[in-house]
CSV table of C-alpha atoms and ligand atoms in Angstrom, one decimal:
chain,number,residue,atom,x,y,z
A,1,UNK,CA,70.8,39.7,6.5
A,2,UNK,CA,68.5,36.9,5.2
A,3,UNK,CA,69.4,33.4,6.4
A,4,UNK,CA,69.5,30.8,3.7
A,5,UNK,CA,69.0,27.1,4.0
A,6,UNK,CA,70.1,24.9,1.1
A,7,UNK,CA,68.6,21.4,1.1
A,8,UNK,CA,70.7,19.6,-1.4
A,9,UNK,CA,69.7,16.2,-2.8
A,10,UNK,CA,71.9,14.2,-5.2
A,11,UNK,CA,71.8,10.4,-5.0
A,12,UNK,CA,75.2,10.0,-6.7
A,13,UNK,CA,77.2,13.1,-5.6
A,14,UNK,CA,80.5,11.2,-5.9
A,15,UNK,CA,79.8,11.0,-9.7
A,16,UNK,CA,78.5,14.5,-10.0
A,17,UNK,CA,80.3,17.1,-12.2
A,18,UNK,CA,77.8,19.9,-12.5
A,19,UNK,CA,76.4,20.0,-8.9
A,20,UNK,CA,79.8,19.5,-7.5
A,21,UNK,CA,80.9,22.8,-9.1
A,22,UNK,CA,77.8,24.6,-7.9
A,23,UNK,CA,78.0,23.3,-4.4
A,24,UNK,CA,81.6,24.1,-3.9
A,25,UNK,CA,80.9,27.8,-4.6
A,26,UNK,CA,78.1,28.2,-2.0
A,27,UNK,CA,78.3,25.6,0.8
A,28,UNK,CA,80.7,27.6,3.0
A,29,UNK,CA,79.3,31.1,2.4
A,30,UNK,CA,78.5,33.1,5.5
A,31,UNK,CA,74.8,33.1,6.3
A,32,UNK,CA,74.2,29.8,4.4
A,33,UNK,CA,73.3,26.5,6.1
A,34,UNK,CA,74.1,23.8,3.6
A,35,UNK,CA,72.6,20.3,4.1
A,36,UNK,CA,73.5,17.3,2.0
A,37,UNK,CA,70.4,15.3,2.5
A,38,UNK,CA,71.7,12.0,1.0
A,39,UNK,CA,74.8,12.2,3.2
A,40,UNK,CA,72.8,13.0,6.4
A,41,UNK,CA,69.9,10.6,5.8
A,42,UNK,CA,71.2,7.7,3.7
A,43,UNK,CA,68.4,5.5,5.1
A,44,UNK,CA,65.7,8.1,4.4
A,45,UNK,CA,65.0,8.3,8.1
A,46,UNK,CA,64.5,12.1,8.3
A,47,UNK,CA,64.7,13.9,11.7
A,48,UNK,CA,61.5,15.9,11.2
A,49,UNK,CA,61.8,17.8,14.5
A,50,UNK,CA,65.3,19.0,13.6
A,51,UNK,CA,64.4,19.9,10.0
A,52,UNK,CA,61.5,22.0,11.3
A,53,UNK,CA,63.8,23.8,13.7
A,54,UNK,CA,66.1,24.6,10.8
A,55,UNK,CA,63.2,25.9,8.8
A,56,UNK,CA,62.1,28.1,11.7
A,57,UNK,CA,65.6,29.6,11.8
A,58,UNK,CA,65.9,30.5,8.1
A,59,UNK,CA,64.2,33.0,5.8
A,60,UNK,CA,64.9,31.5,2.4
A,61,UNK,CA,64.8,27.8,1.5
A,62,UNK,CA,66.5,26.4,-1.5
A,63,UNK,CA,65.6,22.9,-2.9
A,64,UNK,CA,68.9,22.2,-4.8
A,65,UNK,CA,68.9,19.0,-6.9
A,66,UNK,CA,69.5,17.5,-10.3
A,67,UNK,CA,66.4,17.0,-12.4
A,68,UNK,CA,65.5,13.3,-12.4
A,69,UNK,CA,62.6,12.1,-14.5
A,70,UNK,CA,61.2,15.6,-14.7
A,71,UNK,CA,61.2,16.0,-10.9
A,72,UNK,CA,63.5,15.9,-7.9
A,73,UNK,CA,65.3,12.8,-6.5
A,74,UNK,CA,63.2,10.8,-4.0
A,75,UNK,CA,64.9,11.9,-0.8
A,76,UNK,CA,63.9,15.5,-1.4
A,77,UNK,CA,60.3,14.4,-2.1
A,78,UNK,CA,60.5,12.3,1.2
A,79,UNK,CA,61.7,15.5,3.0
A,80,UNK,CA,58.7,17.4,1.6
A,81,UNK,CA,56.3,14.6,2.5
A,82,UNK,CA,57.4,14.2,6.1
A,83,UNK,CA,58.6,17.7,7.2
A,84,UNK,CA,55.8,19.8,5.8
A,85,UNK,CA,53.2,18.5,8.3
A,86,UNK,CA,49.5,19.4,8.4
A,87,UNK,CA,48.8,21.8,11.2
A,88,UNK,CA,52.4,23.1,11.1
A,89,UNK,CA,53.2,23.9,7.5
A,90,UNK,CA,49.6,24.0,6.1
A,91,UNK,CA,46.0,23.6,7.3
A,92,UNK,CA,44.0,25.8,9.6
A,93,UNK,CA,46.7,26.5,12.2
A,94,UNK,CA,49.7,25.6,10.0
A,95,UNK,CA,51.5,28.9,9.4
A,96,UNK,CA,55.1,28.1,10.5
A,97,UNK,CA,56.4,28.9,7.0
A,98,UNK,CA,54.2,31.9,6.1
A,99,UNK,CA,56.2,34.7,4.5
A,100,UNK,CA,59.4,32.6,3.9
A,101,UNK,CA,60.8,32.4,0.3
A,102,UNK,CA,61.6,29.1,-1.5
A,103,UNK,CA,63.0,28.3,-4.8
A,104,UNK,CA,64.5,25.3,-6.8
A,105,UNK,CA,68.1,25.3,-7.9
A,106,UNK,CA,68.3,22.6,-10.5
A,107,UNK,CA,70.6,21.0,-13.1
A,108,UNK,CA,69.2,19.2,-16.2
A,109,UNK,CA,70.7,17.2,-18.9
A,110,UNK,CA,68.2,18.6,-21.4
A,111,UNK,CA,68.8,22.0,-22.9
A,112,UNK,CA,66.3,24.9,-22.6
A,113,UNK,CA,65.2,24.4,-26.2
A,114,UNK,CA,63.8,20.9,-25.6
A,115,UNK,CA,61.7,22.1,-22.7
A,116,UNK,CA,58.8,23.7,-24.6
A,117,UNK,CA,55.7,22.6,-26.5
A,118,UNK,CA,57.7,22.2,-29.7
A,119,UNK,CA,60.6,20.4,-28.0
A,120,UNK,CA,60.8,16.7,-27.3
A,121,UNK,CA,60.0,17.2,-23.6
A,122,UNK,CA,56.8,19.0,-24.5
A,123,UNK,CA,56.6,21.1,-21.4
A,124,UNK,CA,58.6,23.8,-19.8
A,125,UNK,CA,60.7,23.4,-16.7
A,126,UNK,CA,58.2,25.6,-14.9
A,127,UNK,CA,55.4,23.3,-15.9
A,128,UNK,CA,57.2,20.3,-14.5
A,129,UNK,CA,57.9,22.2,-11.3
A,130,UNK,CA,54.2,23.1,-10.7
A,131,UNK,CA,53.8,20.5,-7.8
A,132,UNK,CA,56.6,22.1,-5.9
A,133,UNK,CA,55.5,25.6,-6.7
A,134,UNK,CA,52.0,24.8,-5.4
A,135,UNK,CA,53.4,23.1,-2.3
A,136,UNK,CA,55.2,26.3,-1.5
A,137,UNK,CA,52.0,28.4,-2.1
A,138,UNK,CA,49.9,26.0,0.1
A,139,UNK,CA,52.4,26.6,2.9
A,140,UNK,CA,52.1,30.4,2.5
A,141,UNK,CA,55.6,30.7,1.1
A,142,UNK,CA,56.7,32.9,-1.8
A,143,UNK,CA,57.9,30.8,-4.7
A,144,UNK,CA,60.8,32.4,-6.6
A,145,UNK,CA,61.6,31.5,-10.2
A,146,UNK,CA,64.2,28.6,-10.3
A,147,UNK,CA,67.9,28.9,-11.0
A,148,UNK,CA,68.6,26.3,-13.7
A,149,UNK,CA,71.7,25.0,-15.3
A,150,UNK,CA,70.6,23.2,-18.4
A,151,UNK,CA,72.3,21.0,-21.0
A,152,UNK,CA,74.8,19.8,-18.4
A,153,UNK,CA,76.3,17.1,-20.7
A,154,UNK,CA,77.5,19.7,-23.1
A,155,UNK,CA,78.8,22.3,-20.7
A,156,UNK,CA,82.5,23.2,-21.0
A,157,UNK,CA,84.5,23.7,-17.8
A,158,UNK,CA,84.5,27.4,-18.5
A,159,UNK,CA,80.7,27.6,-18.9
A,160,UNK,CA,80.2,25.5,-15.8
A,161,UNK,CA,82.4,28.0,-13.8
A,162,UNK,CA,80.2,30.9,-15.1
A,163,UNK,CA,77.1,29.1,-13.8
A,164,UNK,CA,78.8,28.3,-10.5
A,165,UNK,CA,79.8,32.0,-10.0
A,166,UNK,CA,76.3,33.0,-11.0
A,167,UNK,CA,74.9,30.7,-8.2
A,168,UNK,CA,77.2,32.3,-5.7
A,169,UNK,CA,76.2,35.8,-6.9
A,170,UNK,CA,72.5,34.8,-6.5
A,171,UNK,CA,73.1,33.7,-2.9
A,172,UNK,CA,74.8,37.0,-2.1
A,173,UNK,CA,71.8,38.8,-3.6
A,174,UNK,CA,69.3,36.7,-1.7
A,175,UNK,CA,71.1,37.5,1.5
A,176,UNK,CA,70.6,41.2,0.8
A,177,UNK,CA,66.9,40.5,0.5
A,178,UNK,CA,66.7,40.3,-3.2
A,179,UNK,CA,64.2,40.5,-4.9
A,180,UNK,CA,62.6,43.6,-3.8
A,181,UNK,CA,60.5,44.0,-6.9
A,182,UNK,CA,58.1,41.4,-8.4
A,183,UNK,CA,60.2,38.8,-10.3
A,184,UNK,CA,57.4,36.3,-10.9
A,185,UNK,CA,57.3,37.5,-14.6
A,186,UNK,CA,60.7,35.7,-15.1
A,187,UNK,CA,60.8,32.1,-16.1
A,188,UNK,CA,64.2,31.6,-14.5
A,189,UNK,CA,66.0,33.7,-11.9
A,190,UNK,CA,69.0,33.4,-14.2
A,191,UNK,CA,67.1,35.9,-16.5
A,192,UNK,CA,66.9,38.6,-13.8
A,193,UNK,CA,69.5,41.4,-14.1
A,194,UNK,CA,72.4,41.3,-13.2
A,195,UNK,CA,72.5,37.5,-13.3
A,196,UNK,CA,71.3,37.7,-16.9
A,197,UNK,CA,74.6,39.3,-17.9
A,198,UNK,CA,76.4,36.0,-17.0
A,199,UNK,CA,74.3,33.7,-19.3
B,201,FMN,C1,68.0,8.8,-13.0
B,201,FMN,C2,68.2,10.0,-13.9
B,201,FMN,C3,67.1,10.7,-14.4
B,201,FMN,C4,67.3,11.9,-15.1
B,201,FMN,N1,66.2,12.6,-15.6
B,201,FMN,C5,66.4,13.7,-16.3
B,201,FMN,C6,65.3,14.4,-16.8
B,201,FMN,O1,64.1,14.1,-16.5
B,201,FMN,N2,65.5,15.6,-17.5
B,201,FMN,C7,66.8,16.0,-17.8
B,201,FMN,O2,66.9,17.0,-18.4
B,201,FMN,N3,67.8,15.3,-17.4
B,201,FMN,C8,67.7,14.2,-16.6
B,201,FMN,N4,68.8,13.5,-16.2
B,201,FMN,C9,70.1,14.1,-16.4
B,201,FMN,C10,70.6,14.8,-15.1
B,201,FMN,O3,69.7,15.9,-14.7
B,201,FMN,C11,72.0,15.4,-15.2
B,201,FMN,O4,72.8,14.3,-15.5
B,201,FMN,C12,72.4,16.1,-14.0
B,201,FMN,O5,71.7,17.2,-13.8
B,201,FMN,C13,73.9,16.5,-14.1
B,201,FMN,O6,74.4,16.9,-12.8
B,201,FMN,P1,75.5,16.2,-12.1
B,201,FMN,O7,76.8,16.2,-12.9
B,201,FMN,O8,75.7,16.9,-10.8
B,201,FMN,O9,75.1,14.8,-11.8
B,201,FMN,C14,68.6,12.3,-15.4
B,201,FMN,C15,69.7,11.6,-14.9
B,201,FMN,C16,69.5,10.5,-14.2
B,201,FMN,C17,70.7,9.7,-13.6
């Protein structure tokens, strides 16, 4: 069974609706280590040694966050900056993460339609995520397509539950070493069968 590390970053979790529903479905699943970074490191003082131990002990890393200004909230960026050290995560002898998988799980206020060259955000979610995708590549990790819940302000409770169940299903699939085939052709992991059936 693949071990999954969820690094969750939400600066205002107490006001969250969307991520609260997603988190509740996955945080206690067997084989999942769930870390609420803002709860653990409210002062941004990240325990790098411990975070590296956690990375060593897991096969799949999930960067789970709301989309803030076309990126992730600052504590997750701080985590990337201080934990993915030269000579450990990348560089001539930096191969600690080689072969692991990583992906973004994100929620965004904007709908899928506005994230394209004709939409008012001009670029796709995948284009905005390029820095994180390339960070993963530089560290020798396989970057999986993101799981995205979009148009959060307009989601009904029922639609939100469908997404939350889908996230839980994704975690179960990842534990069983999904994907076996190449899924890089998909824009979002939400589009991969059988998750597609939920959307
Ligand atoms: C500071 C801030 C920046 C945001 N930036 C974006 C953005 O760039 N694109 C977008 O689609 N939504 C943006 N949003 C909307 C959030 O992504 C959305 O409210 C969140 O994903 C909903 O999840 P929650 O209920 O768990 O907070 C932003 C919200 C805040 C507070």
